[in-house]
mmCIF file of C-alpha atoms in Angstrom:
data_model
loop_
_atom_site.group_PDB
_atom_site.id
_atom_site.type_symbol
_atom_site.label_atom_id
_atom_site.label_comp_id
_atom_site.label_asym_id
_atom_site.label_seq_id
_atom_site.Cartn_x
_atom_site.Cartn_y
_atom_site.Cartn_z
ATOM 1 C CA MET A 16 135.782 -139.741 62.625
ATOM 2 C CA LEU A 17 136.281 -139.568 59.077
ATOM 3 C CA ASP A 18 132.255 -139.135 58.666
ATOM 4 C CA HIS A 19 132.390 -136.753 61.251
ATOM 5 C CA ASN A 20 135.066 -134.469 60.043
ATOM 6 C CA ALA A 21 132.973 -134.661 56.916
ATOM 7 C CA SER A 22 129.835 -133.225 57.740
ATOM 8 C CA ALA A 23 131.272 -130.682 59.926
ATOM 9 C CA GLN A 24 133.197 -129.277 57.437
ATOM 10 C CA GLU A 25 129.662 -129.749 55.239
ATOM 11 C CA ALA A 26 128.054 -127.508 57.664
ATOM 12 C CA SER A 27 130.927 -125.134 57.853
ATOM 13 C CA VAL A 28 130.551 -124.812 54.329
ATOM 14 C CA THR A 29 126.862 -124.288 54.569
ATOM 15 C CA GLU A 30 126.781 -121.703 57.332
ATOM 16 C CA TRP A 31 129.468 -120.075 55.636
ATOM 17 C CA ARG A 32 127.395 -119.708 52.645
ATOM 18 C CA LYS A 33 124.443 -118.588 54.449
ATOM 19 C CA ASP A 34 126.629 -116.022 56.029
ATOM 20 C CA ARG A 35 127.740 -114.777 52.713
ATOM 21 C CA GLY A 36 124.480 -114.354 50.969
ATOM 22 C CA THR A 37 123.097 -112.501 54.229
ATOM 23 C CA VAL A 38 125.693 -110.001 53.780
ATOM 24 C CA SER A 39 125.651 -110.233 49.997
ATOM 25 C CA ASP A 40 121.703 -109.150 50.722
ATOM 26 C CA SER A 41 122.369 -106.593 52.927
ATOM 27 C CA ARG A 42 124.655 -105.221 50.624
ATOM 28 C CA GLU A 43 122.313 -104.862 47.779
ATOM 29 C CA LYS A 44 119.550 -103.592 49.718
ATOM 30 C CA ALA A 45 121.818 -100.728 51.170
ATOM 31 C CA ALA A 46 122.826 -100.356 47.513
ATOM 32 C CA VAL A 47 119.025 -99.562 46.603
ATOM 33 C CA ARG A 48 118.852 -97.601 49.088
ATOM 34 C CA GLU A 49 121.610 -95.428 48.493
ATOM 35 C CA ARG A 50 120.310 -95.539 44.683
ATOM 36 C CA GLU A 51 117.000 -94.511 45.487
ATOM 37 C CA ALA A 52 117.964 -92.155 47.793
ATOM 38 C CA GLY A 53 120.687 -90.433 45.393
ATOM 39 C CA GLU A 54 117.337 -89.713 42.641
ATOM 40 C CA PRO A 55 116.319 -86.393 41.757
ATOM 41 C CA GLU A 56 112.892 -85.688 42.471
ATOM 42 C CA PHE A 57 110.763 -84.915 39.274
ATOM 43 C CA SER A 58 108.491 -82.003 39.720
ATOM 44 C CA ARG A 59 104.958 -83.221 38.509
ATOM 45 C CA TRP A 60 104.280 -79.182 36.957
ATOM 46 C CA SER A 61 106.476 -76.936 35.174
ATOM 47 C CA PHE A 62 105.905 -73.404 34.031
ATOM 48 C CA VAL A 63 108.391 -71.777 30.639
ATOM 49 C CA LEU A 64 109.092 -68.223 29.829
ATOM 50 C CA ASN A 65 110.889 -67.838 26.406
ATOM 51 C CA GLY A 66 111.879 -65.718 23.355
ATOM 52 C CA GLY A 67 113.784 -65.714 20.458
ATOM 53 C CA TYR A 68 114.415 -66.067 16.337
ATOM 54 C CA ALA A 69 111.596 -67.289 14.174
ATOM 55 C CA TYR A 70 111.368 -67.432 10.776
ATOM 56 C CA ARG A 71 108.584 -68.243 7.952
ATOM 57 C CA LEU A 72 108.584 -70.706 5.297
ATOM 58 C CA PHE A 73 105.768 -69.349 2.751
ATOM 59 C CA ARG A 74 107.028 -69.458 -1.091
ATOM 60 C CA ALA A 75 106.985 -65.946 -2.519
ATOM 61 C CA GLY A 76 106.064 -64.694 -5.871
ATOM 62 C CA GLN A 77 108.501 -63.991 -8.558
ATOM 63 C CA ILE A 78 111.348 -61.037 -7.310
ATOM 64 C CA THR A 79 112.085 -58.351 -9.537
ATOM 65 C CA SER A 80 114.855 -56.391 -7.794
ATOM 66 C CA HIS A 81 116.913 -56.534 -4.588
ATOM 67 C CA ASP A 82 115.033 -54.323 -2.893
ATOM 68 C CA GLU A 83 112.197 -57.167 -3.270
ATOM 69 C CA GLN A 84 114.233 -59.257 -2.104
ATOM 70 C CA GLU A 85 114.858 -57.295 1.214
ATOM 71 C CA TYR A 86 111.767 -56.814 1.842
ATOM 72 C CA LEU A 87 110.828 -60.170 1.627
ATOM 73 C CA LYS A 88 113.737 -61.169 4.074
ATOM 74 C CA ASP A 89 112.233 -58.663 6.617
ATOM 75 C CA LEU A 90 108.974 -60.053 6.503
ATOM 76 C CA LYS A 91 109.756 -63.595 6.589
ATOM 77 C CA SER A 92 112.679 -62.783 10.026
ATOM 78 C CA GLY A 93 111.238 -61.921 13.293
ATOM 79 C CA ILE A 94 110.785 -62.646 17.084
ATOM 80 C CA ALA A 95 108.570 -65.249 19.054
ATOM 81 C CA PHE A 96 108.086 -65.244 22.569
ATOM 82 C CA GLY A 97 105.441 -66.991 24.948
ATOM 83 C CA GLY A 98 105.295 -69.482 27.277
ATOM 84 C CA ASP A 99 103.929 -72.458 28.646
ATOM 85 C CA VAL A 100 102.790 -74.633 31.165
ATOM 86 C CA ALA A 101 102.911 -78.687 31.688
ATOM 87 C CA TYR A 102 101.837 -81.570 34.163
ATOM 88 C CA PHE A 103 103.874 -84.616 34.016
ATOM 89 C CA PRO A 104 101.632 -87.100 35.685
ATOM 90 C CA TRP A 105 104.394 -89.606 34.885
ATOM 91 C CA LYS A 106 107.700 -89.442 34.697
ATOM 92 C CA HIS A 107 108.586 -90.044 30.990
ATOM 93 C CA VAL A 108 104.908 -88.434 29.638
ATOM 94 C CA GLY A 109 103.340 -85.177 30.337
ATOM 95 C CA PHE A 110 100.567 -82.701 28.680
ATOM 96 C CA GLY A 111 100.800 -78.953 28.782
ATOM 97 C CA LEU A 112 99.433 -75.713 27.060
ATOM 98 C CA ARG A 113 101.634 -73.447 25.114
ATOM 99 C CA TYR A 114 101.217 -69.915 23.893
ATOM 100 C CA GLU A 115 103.284 -68.110 21.273
ATOM 101 C CA MET A 116 103.110 -64.852 19.126
ATOM 102 C CA TYR A 117 105.432 -64.120 16.491
ATOM 103 C CA LYS A 118 106.064 -60.419 14.916
ATOM 104 C CA GLY A 119 107.542 -59.439 11.658
ATOM 105 C CA ASN A 120 107.623 -55.961 9.746
ATOM 106 C CA ALA A 121 109.138 -54.962 6.648
ATOM 107 C CA ASN A 122 109.270 -51.577 4.695
ATOM 108 C CA LEU A 123 109.824 -51.330 0.653
ATOM 109 C CA ASP A 124 110.512 -47.537 -0.058
ATOM 110 C CA SER A 125 108.068 -45.979 2.141
ATOM 111 C CA SER A 126 105.273 -47.251 -0.269
ATOM 112 C CA GLN A 127 104.729 -50.281 1.328
ATOM 113 C CA SER A 128 105.032 -51.935 4.707
ATOM 114 C CA GLU A 129 103.236 -54.718 6.576
ATOM 115 C CA LYS A 130 103.142 -55.501 10.829
ATOM 116 C CA VAL A 131 102.861 -59.048 10.626
ATOM 117 C CA THR A 132 101.178 -61.011 14.273
ATOM 118 C CA ILE A 133 100.587 -64.156 14.292
ATOM 119 C CA GLN A 134 99.062 -66.074 17.756
ATOM 120 C CA HIS A 135 99.009 -69.942 18.486
ATOM 121 C CA LEU A 136 97.663 -71.577 21.636
ATOM 122 C CA SER A 137 98.319 -75.111 21.344
ATOM 123 C CA GLY A 138 97.561 -78.321 23.653
ATOM 124 C CA ALA A 139 100.596 -80.165 23.781
ATOM 125 C CA LEU A 140 101.238 -83.999 24.159
ATOM 126 C CA ILE A 141 104.935 -84.428 25.654
ATOM 127 C CA HIS A 142 107.302 -86.657 25.823
ATOM 128 C CA ARG A 143 110.373 -86.754 28.043
ATOM 129 C CA SER A 144 113.618 -88.391 28.422
ATOM 130 C CA PHE A 145 116.894 -87.940 30.327
ATOM 131 C CA LEU A 146 120.712 -88.560 29.677
ATOM 132 C CA SER A 147 122.859 -90.432 31.505
ATOM 133 C CA ASN A 148 123.247 -87.764 33.880
ATOM 134 C CA GLY A 149 120.132 -88.356 34.975
ATOM 135 C CA LYS A 150 119.579 -84.837 35.460
ATOM 136 C CA THR A 151 119.354 -83.077 31.220
ATOM 137 C CA ALA A 152 116.204 -84.063 29.781
ATOM 138 C CA ILE A 153 115.116 -84.239 26.632
ATOM 139 C CA LEU A 154 111.562 -82.830 25.631
ATOM 140 C CA SER A 155 109.464 -83.737 22.091
ATOM 141 C CA SER A 156 106.309 -82.089 21.992
ATOM 142 C CA LEU A 157 103.077 -82.654 19.717
ATOM 143 C CA LEU A 158 101.154 -79.795 19.271
ATOM 144 C CA LEU A 159 97.792 -78.739 18.303
ATOM 145 C CA GLY A 160 95.459 -75.782 18.562
ATOM 146 C CA TYR A 161 94.282 -72.616 17.201
ATOM 147 C CA GLN A 162 96.293 -69.688 15.512
ATOM 148 C CA PRO A 163 94.790 -66.411 14.828
ATOM 149 C CA TYR A 164 96.834 -64.165 12.190
ATOM 150 C CA GLU A 165 97.057 -59.922 11.796
ATOM 151 C CA ASN A 166 98.517 -58.414 9.167
ATOM 152 C CA LYS A 167 98.660 -54.499 9.375
ATOM 153 C CA SER A 168 99.224 -53.072 5.911
ATOM 154 C CA THR A 169 100.058 -49.451 4.247
ATOM 155 C CA VAL A 170 100.010 -49.652 0.206
ATOM 156 C CA GLY A 171 100.628 -46.047 -0.754
ATOM 157 C CA ASN A 172 98.767 -44.012 1.940
ATOM 158 C CA GLN A 173 96.084 -46.318 2.203
ATOM 159 C CA PRO A 174 95.969 -48.666 5.596
ATOM 160 C CA LEU A 175 94.552 -51.897 5.501
ATOM 161 C CA THR A 176 94.293 -54.546 7.974
ATOM 162 C CA PHE A 177 94.143 -58.705 7.317
ATOM 163 C CA SER A 178 92.973 -60.552 9.769
ATOM 164 C CA GLY A 179 92.041 -64.038 9.689
ATOM 165 C CA LYS A 180 92.004 -67.592 12.237
ATOM 166 C CA THR A 181 92.743 -71.389 11.767
ATOM 167 C CA MET A 182 93.809 -74.322 13.237
ATOM 168 C CA ASN A 183 97.320 -75.316 13.105
ATOM 169 C CA TRP A 184 99.538 -78.250 14.383
ATOM 170 C CA GLY A 185 103.531 -78.379 15.115
ATOM 171 C CA VAL A 186 105.806 -80.326 16.270
ATOM 172 C CA SER A 187 109.407 -78.899 18.989
ATOM 173 C CA VAL A 188 111.906 -80.649 20.238
ATOM 174 C CA GLY A 189 114.024 -78.926 23.023
ATOM 175 C CA ILE A 190 116.894 -79.741 25.668
ATOM 176 C CA GLU A 191 116.579 -78.533 29.454
ATOM 177 C CA GLN A 192 119.688 -78.433 31.942
ATOM 178 C CA PRO A 193 118.559 -77.646 35.831
ATOM 179 C CA ILE A 194 120.433 -75.124 37.379
ATOM 180 C CA ASN A 195 119.019 -76.051 40.861
ATOM 181 C CA ASN A 196 115.821 -77.778 42.375
ATOM 182 C CA LYS A 197 113.777 -75.021 41.227
ATOM 183 C CA PHE A 198 115.225 -73.795 37.732
ATOM 184 C CA ALA A 199 116.332 -74.539 34.833
ATOM 185 C CA LEU A 200 117.695 -73.409 31.320
ATOM 186 C CA ASN A 201 115.453 -74.659 28.087
ATOM 187 C CA LEU A 202 116.304 -74.212 24.291
ATOM 188 C CA THR A 203 113.930 -74.904 22.136
ATOM 189 C CA GLY A 204 112.741 -75.517 18.530
ATOM 190 C CA THR A 205 109.844 -75.720 16.895
ATOM 191 C CA ALA A 206 108.158 -75.976 13.860
ATOM 192 C CA MET A 207 104.452 -74.816 13.167
ATOM 193 C CA MET A 208 102.536 -75.436 10.020
ATOM 194 C CA GLY A 209 98.995 -73.920 8.677
ATOM 195 C CA ALA A 210 97.189 -72.188 6.193
ATOM 196 C CA ILE A 211 94.557 -69.238 6.128
ATOM 197 C CA TYR A 212 91.875 -69.804 3.148
ATOM 198 C CA ARG A 213 89.347 -67.069 4.327
ATOM 199 C CA LEU A 214 90.491 -63.479 5.454
ATOM 200 C CA GLN A 215 89.032 -60.051 6.277
ATOM 201 C CA ARG A 216 90.061 -57.075 4.742
ATOM 202 C CA LYS A 217 89.303 -54.110 6.442
ATOM 203 C CA THR A 218 90.276 -50.494 4.939
ATOM 204 C CA ALA A 219 89.217 -47.431 6.493
ATOM 205 C CA PHE A 220 85.752 -47.077 4.586
ATOM 206 C CA SER A 221 84.644 -50.858 4.254
ATOM 207 C CA THR A 222 85.010 -54.629 5.826
ATOM 208 C CA GLU A 223 85.065 -57.906 3.407
ATOM 209 C CA THR A 224 85.461 -61.455 3.376
ATOM 210 C CA LEU A 225 87.997 -62.775 1.191
ATOM 211 C CA HIS A 226 87.742 -66.706 0.007
ATOM 212 C CA LEU A 227 91.088 -67.752 -1.168
ATOM 213 C CA SER A 228 92.095 -70.735 -2.864
ATOM 214 C CA LYS A 229 94.408 -73.303 -2.241
ATOM 215 C CA ASP A 230 97.548 -71.366 -4.586
ATOM 216 C CA ASP A 231 96.234 -67.640 -2.568
ATOM 217 C CA SER A 232 96.143 -68.862 0.848
ATOM 218 C CA VAL A 233 98.247 -67.054 3.508
ATOM 219 C CA ASP A 234 101.242 -69.818 4.752
ATOM 220 C CA LEU A 235 101.390 -69.128 8.453
ATOM 221 C CA SER A 236 103.843 -71.845 8.567
ATOM 222 C CA ARG A 237 107.800 -71.259 10.217
ATOM 223 C CA PHE A 238 110.484 -72.322 12.242
ATOM 224 C CA SER A 239 111.522 -70.518 16.173
ATOM 225 C CA LEU A 240 114.272 -71.411 17.876
ATOM 226 C CA THR A 241 114.092 -70.003 21.498
ATOM 227 C CA LEU A 242 115.632 -69.820 25.071
ATOM 228 C CA GLY A 243 113.635 -70.474 28.094
ATOM 229 C CA PHE A 244 113.999 -69.753 31.859
ATOM 230 C CA ARG A 245 111.775 -72.636 33.325
ATOM 231 C CA PHE A 246 110.373 -72.725 36.849
ATOM 232 C CA LEU A 247 109.883 -76.639 38.099
#
């Protein structure tokens, strides 16, 4: 009798464990399915339009007056606007193309003026990570591409146009907050590097090519902070 009772108890315990294991497995599978159902779907493609403030980082020569200081400040400050397209074959890694245009201008006592336009078209390698809420994304990009430059100047009554092209590289870091399943706000800081060693100078009467030394090169380095609207 004792052996029979012990076997029955053992069977009961074994059966209880089996049932509990089955219930536990079912609950775990249900929880996994619930988590998977609750995870947002990440779009592979995205398009963004943005614009904001930009500041050039070149070093100026000796400043001798307050007017020249203000002129230099105006020349370094400008606006940046453009857009990009990105494709994410993986959740955290993607590739893209970015276009940006910088514009700045300055005037000095109506005797000197400069209107600068810098463009860049870059390929981008993008890393995307998500905050704990699973929606807000941090986008870090490495940029490499092509950068045309144009400076329309006036000295006295003589108009001059300087133009050139160079390669550029840069980095950007941005934070992106979805508004809904189709749109997101994007705040991005970008640092671009590049310099031009050959310029074309055009006047009303002639065109010539200038070969510049390292000390005389045109530094196109700049920083921009832009607010964008991304289409997911």
